[in-house]
Amino acid sequence: GAGVSQSPSNKVTEKGKDVELRCDPISGHTALYWYRQRLGQGLEFLIYFQGNSAPDKSGLPSDRFSAERTGESVSTLTIQRTQQEDSAVYLCASSLNWGTYNEQFFGPGTRLTVL
Amino acid sequence: AQKITQTQPGMFVQEKEAVTLDCTYDTSDPSYGLFWYKQPSSGEMIFLIYQGSYDQQNATEGRYSLNFQKARKSANLVISASQLGDSAMYFCAMREGKGAQKLVFGQGTRLTINP
């Protein structure tokens, strides 16, 4: 079955450029999450979408970061005017909003390198 | 204050031995869930085991078990009969509240299984 997919798998960009990262969640999953993982670190929460509710943007590190989600499908994370400190792996996850675990299923990530 | 603390940056264990990975957490929410994820060198995040705050028994999944001590706010992962393929980063994470919510991750423990 199809899992969470992300594109591109790798992105190299120059400082100051804008980048868009894409996430396709598992079909039927109403919740979608973006996390950032710097080298050798744990995952940092960025933003969370749940159905038609207002997204939880509490983890976005600056106003250069934004994300959108179309209904209960694709999401894009946009980083404007990228900085070298934005270099990290960006992971997307999705989950159901019912059940015992609400286990989050993760995509393979997008490795972003800002030169 | 850190919500999830993993105090062991690295662990080295002989194959076939059992290993315990430590995790302590901090929350005032009576309803929460604790997760363990495995991240091999490939980078994917693999869900291992879940413990809910109201669960009366410790969770078990095959060779994985969770030593849940609620009063001490600890949720240690126990891997029995370790295998070479268990070498990976292991992350403890917490969800506060019910349903689909963001996860807060610890910094991880790098486990190396020696033959």
CSV table of C-alpha atoms in Angstrom, one decimal:
chain,number,residue,atom,x,y,z
A,1,GLY,CA,0.0,0.0,0.0
A,2,ALA,CA,1.0,3.6,-0.5
A,3,GLY,CA,2.8,5.3,2.4
A,4,VAL,CA,3.6,8.9,3.0
A,5,SER,CA,5.6,10.3,0.1
A,6,GLN,CA,7.7,13.4,-0.1
A,7,SER,CA,9.4,15.3,-2.9
A,8,PRO,CA,12.0,16.1,-3.7
A,9,SER,CA,14.2,13.6,-1.8
A,10,ASN,CA,17.1,16.0,-1.9
A,11,LYS,CA,17.2,19.8,-2.5
A,12,VAL,CA,20.3,21.9,-2.7
A,13,THR,CA,19.7,25.6,-2.9
A,14,GLU,CA,21.6,28.9,-2.5
A,15,LYS,CA,21.2,31.1,0.5
A,16,GLY,CA,18.4,33.6,-0.1
A,17,LYS,CA,16.4,31.4,-2.5
A,18,ASP,CA,12.9,30.1,-1.8
A,19,VAL,CA,12.1,26.4,-1.6
A,20,GLU,CA,8.9,24.3,-1.7
A,21,LEU,CA,8.7,20.9,-0.2
A,22,ARG,CA,5.8,18.6,-0.9
A,23,CYS,CA,4.1,15.9,1.1
A,24,ASP,CA,1.5,13.3,0.0
A,25,PRO,CA,-0.1,11.7,3.1
A,26,ILE,CA,-1.7,8.3,3.3
A,27,SER,CA,-5.2,8.4,1.8
A,28,GLY,CA,-7.8,8.8,4.5
A,29,HIS,CA,-5.5,10.3,7.1
A,30,THR,CA,-7.0,13.6,8.3
A,31,ALA,CA,-4.0,14.7,10.3
A,32,LEU,CA,-0.7,15.9,8.7
A,33,TYR,CA,2.5,17.0,10.5
A,34,TRP,CA,5.8,18.6,9.4
A,35,TYR,CA,8.9,18.1,11.5
A,36,ARG,CA,12.5,19.2,11.0
A,37,GLN,CA,15.5,17.0,12.0
A,38,ARG,CA,18.9,18.7,12.1
A,39,LEU,CA,22.0,16.4,11.8
A,40,GLY,CA,22.3,14.2,14.9
A,41,GLN,CA,19.3,15.7,16.5
A,42,GLY,CA,15.8,14.7,17.4
A,43,LEU,CA,12.7,15.8,15.5
A,44,GLU,CA,11.4,19.3,16.0
A,45,PHE,CA,7.7,19.9,15.4
A,46,LEU,CA,6.9,22.6,12.8
A,47,ILE,CA,3.2,22.6,11.9
A,48,TYR,CA,0.1,20.4,12.1
A,49,PHE,CA,-3.1,20.2,10.1
A,50,GLN,CA,-6.2,18.4,11.3
A,51,GLY,CA,-9.1,18.3,8.9
A,52,ASN,CA,-10.8,21.8,8.5
A,53,SER,CA,-9.4,23.1,11.8
A,54,ALA,CA,-7.0,26.0,11.9
A,55,PRO,CA,-3.5,24.6,11.7
A,56,ASP,CA,-1.2,24.6,14.7
A,57,LYS,CA,1.7,26.7,13.6
A,58,SER,CA,3.3,26.9,17.0
A,59,GLY,CA,6.5,25.2,15.9
A,60,LEU,CA,7.4,27.4,12.9
A,61,PRO,CA,10.8,29.0,13.7
A,62,SER,CA,10.2,32.2,11.8
A,63,ASP,CA,7.9,34.0,9.4
A,64,ARG,CA,10.0,32.7,6.5
A,65,PHE,CA,8.3,29.3,7.1
A,66,SER,CA,4.8,28.6,5.9
A,67,ALA,CA,2.7,25.6,5.0
A,68,GLU,CA,-0.5,24.9,3.2
A,69,ARG,CA,-2.7,21.9,2.9
A,70,THR,CA,-5.4,21.3,0.3
A,71,GLY,CA,-8.3,19.6,2.0
A,72,GLU,CA,-7.1,16.3,3.4
A,73,SER,CA,-4.5,15.7,0.7
A,74,VAL,CA,-1.2,17.3,-0.4
A,75,SER,CA,0.7,19.7,1.8
A,76,THR,CA,3.5,22.1,0.8
A,77,LEU,CA,6.1,23.6,3.2
A,78,THR,CA,7.6,26.8,1.9
A,79,ILE,CA,10.8,28.3,3.2
A,80,GLN,CA,11.5,31.8,1.9
A,81,ARG,CA,14.9,33.4,1.8
A,82,THR,CA,16.6,30.3,2.9
A,83,GLN,CA,19.5,30.5,5.4
A,84,GLN,CA,22.3,28.0,6.1
A,85,GLU,CA,20.7,27.2,9.4
A,86,ASP,CA,17.6,25.8,7.5
A,87,SER,CA,19.7,22.9,6.3
A,88,ALA,CA,18.1,19.8,7.7
A,89,VAL,CA,15.9,16.8,6.8
A,90,TYR,CA,12.2,17.8,6.7
A,91,LEU,CA,9.9,15.0,7.6
A,92,CYS,CA,6.2,14.8,7.0
A,93,ALA,CA,3.9,12.4,8.8
A,94,SER,CA,0.2,11.6,8.7
A,95,SER,CA,-2.2,9.9,11.0
A,96,LEU,CA,-5.9,9.1,11.6
A,97,ASN,CA,-7.7,11.2,14.2
A,98,TRP,CA,-9.3,8.2,15.9
A,99,GLY,CA,-8.3,4.9,17.4
A,100,THR,CA,-6.0,4.0,20.2
A,101,TYR,CA,-2.6,4.9,19.0
A,102,ASN,CA,-3.0,7.7,16.4
A,103,GLU,CA,0.3,6.4,15.3
A,104,GLN,CA,2.1,8.8,12.9
A,105,PHE,CA,3.4,7.3,9.7
A,106,PHE,CA,6.4,9.2,8.4
A,107,GLY,CA,7.6,9.8,4.9
A,108,PRO,CA,11.2,9.4,3.8
A,109,GLY,CA,12.0,13.1,4.2
A,110,THR,CA,13.5,15.8,2.1
A,111,ARG,CA,17.1,16.6,2.7
A,112,LEU,CA,17.6,20.3,2.3
A,113,THR,CA,21.1,21.8,1.9
A,114,VAL,CA,21.5,25.6,1.8
A,115,LEU,CA,24.9,26.7,0.5
B,1,ALA,CA,12.2,22.3,30.6
B,2,GLN,CA,12.7,19.3,28.4
B,3,LYS,CA,9.5,17.4,27.9
B,4,ILE,CA,11.3,14.2,26.8
B,5,THR,CA,14.8,13.3,28.1
B,6,GLN,CA,16.9,10.5,26.8
B,7,THR,CA,20.1,10.5,28.8
B,8,GLN,CA,22.1,7.9,26.8
B,9,PRO,CA,23.6,9.4,23.6
B,10,GLY,CA,25.1,6.0,22.7
B,11,MET,CA,24.7,2.4,23.8
B,12,PHE,CA,26.9,-0.6,22.8
B,13,VAL,CA,25.5,-4.1,23.4
B,14,GLN,CA,26.6,-7.6,22.4
B,15,GLU,CA,24.3,-9.5,20.1
B,16,LYS,CA,21.6,-11.6,21.8
B,17,GLU,CA,21.8,-9.5,25.0
B,18,ALA,CA,18.8,-7.5,26.2
B,19,VAL,CA,19.1,-3.7,26.3
B,20,THR,CA,17.2,-1.0,28.0
B,21,LEU,CA,16.9,2.5,26.5
B,22,ASP,CA,15.9,5.2,29.0
B,23,CYS,CA,13.3,7.8,28.6
B,24,THR,CA,11.8,10.2,31.1
B,25,TYR,CA,9.0,12.7,30.3
B,26,ASP,CA,7.4,15.8,31.8
B,27,THR,CA,3.7,16.7,31.4
B,28,SER,CA,0.9,18.0,33.5
B,29,ASP,CA,-1.8,16.6,31.1
B,30,PRO,CA,-3.4,13.4,32.6
B,31,SER,CA,-4.0,12.1,29.1
B,32,TYR,CA,-0.9,11.4,27.1
B,33,GLY,CA,0.7,8.8,24.9
B,34,LEU,CA,4.3,7.7,24.7
B,35,PHE,CA,5.9,6.3,21.5
B,36,TRP,CA,9.2,4.8,20.5
B,37,TYR,CA,10.5,5.1,17.0
B,38,LYS,CA,13.5,3.5,15.4
B,39,GLN,CA,15.5,5.4,12.8
B,40,PRO,CA,18.0,3.2,10.9
B,41,SER,CA,20.8,4.8,8.9
B,42,SER,CA,18.5,5.0,5.9
B,43,GLY,CA,16.6,7.7,7.7
B,44,GLU,CA,13.1,6.3,7.8
B,45,MET,CA,11.1,6.5,11.0
B,46,ILE,CA,9.7,3.2,12.1
B,47,PHE,CA,7.0,3.0,14.8
B,48,LEU,CA,7.9,0.4,17.5
B,49,ILE,CA,5.6,0.6,20.4
B,50,TYR,CA,3.0,2.8,22.2
B,51,GLN,CA,1.9,3.2,25.8
B,52,GLY,CA,-1.1,5.2,26.8
B,53,SER,CA,-1.2,7.1,30.2
B,54,TYR,CA,-4.3,5.2,31.3
B,55,ASP,CA,-3.0,1.7,30.2
B,56,GLN,CA,-2.8,-0.6,33.2
B,57,GLN,CA,-0.3,-2.9,31.7
B,58,ASN,CA,3.1,-2.4,30.1
B,59,ALA,CA,3.0,-2.5,26.3
B,60,THR,CA,4.7,-5.3,24.4
B,61,GLU,CA,5.3,-5.9,20.7
B,62,GLY,CA,7.3,-8.9,19.9
B,63,ARG,CA,10.9,-8.3,21.2
B,64,TYR,CA,10.0,-4.8,22.3
B,65,SER,CA,8.5,-4.0,25.7
B,66,LEU,CA,7.9,-0.7,27.5
B,67,ASN,CA,8.8,-0.4,31.2
B,68,PHE,CA,6.2,2.2,32.1
B,69,GLN,CA,6.6,3.7,35.6
B,70,LYS,CA,4.0,6.5,35.7
B,71,ALA,CA,4.9,7.9,39.1
B,72,ARG,CA,8.5,8.3,38.1
B,73,LYS,CA,7.5,9.5,34.6
B,74,SER,CA,9.6,7.1,32.8
B,75,ALA,CA,9.0,4.9,29.8
B,76,ASN,CA,12.0,2.8,29.1
B,77,LEU,CA,12.2,0.6,26.0
B,78,VAL,CA,13.5,-2.9,26.5
B,79,ILE,CA,14.7,-4.9,23.5
B,80,SER,CA,15.2,-8.6,24.2
B,81,ALA,CA,17.6,-10.8,22.4
B,82,SER,CA,19.2,-8.0,20.4
B,83,GLN,CA,20.0,-8.5,16.7
B,84,LEU,CA,22.6,-6.8,14.5
B,85,GLY,CA,19.6,-5.2,12.6
B,86,ASP,CA,18.6,-3.4,15.8
B,87,SER,CA,21.6,-1.0,15.4
B,88,ALA,CA,19.9,2.4,14.8
B,89,MET,CA,18.8,5.6,16.5
B,90,TYR,CA,15.9,5.2,18.9
B,91,PHE,CA,13.6,8.1,19.7
B,92,CYS,CA,11.2,8.4,22.5
B,93,ALA,CA,8.2,10.8,21.9
B,94,MET,CA,5.2,12.0,23.7
B,95,ARG,CA,1.7,13.1,22.6
B,96,GLU,CA,-0.2,15.3,25.1
B,97,GLY,CA,-3.9,15.1,25.0
B,98,LYS,CA,-6.1,12.7,23.1
B,99,GLY,CA,-6.5,12.0,19.4
B,100,ALA,CA,-4.2,13.3,16.7
B,101,GLN,CA,-1.7,15.6,18.2
B,102,LYS,CA,1.9,16.7,17.5
B,103,LEU,CA,4.7,14.6,19.0
B,104,VAL,CA,7.5,15.9,21.1
B,105,PHE,CA,10.7,14.0,20.6
B,106,GLY,CA,13.8,13.3,22.7
B,107,GLN,CA,17.3,13.7,21.3
B,108,GLY,CA,17.6,10.0,20.7
B,109,THR,CA,19.9,7.1,21.6
B,110,ARG,CA,22.3,5.6,19.1
B,111,LEU,CA,22.3,1.8,19.7
B,112,THR,CA,25.1,-0.3,18.3
B,113,ILE,CA,24.8,-4.1,18.4
B,114,ASN,CA,28.2,-5.8,18.3
B,115,PRO,CA,28.6,-9.4,16.9
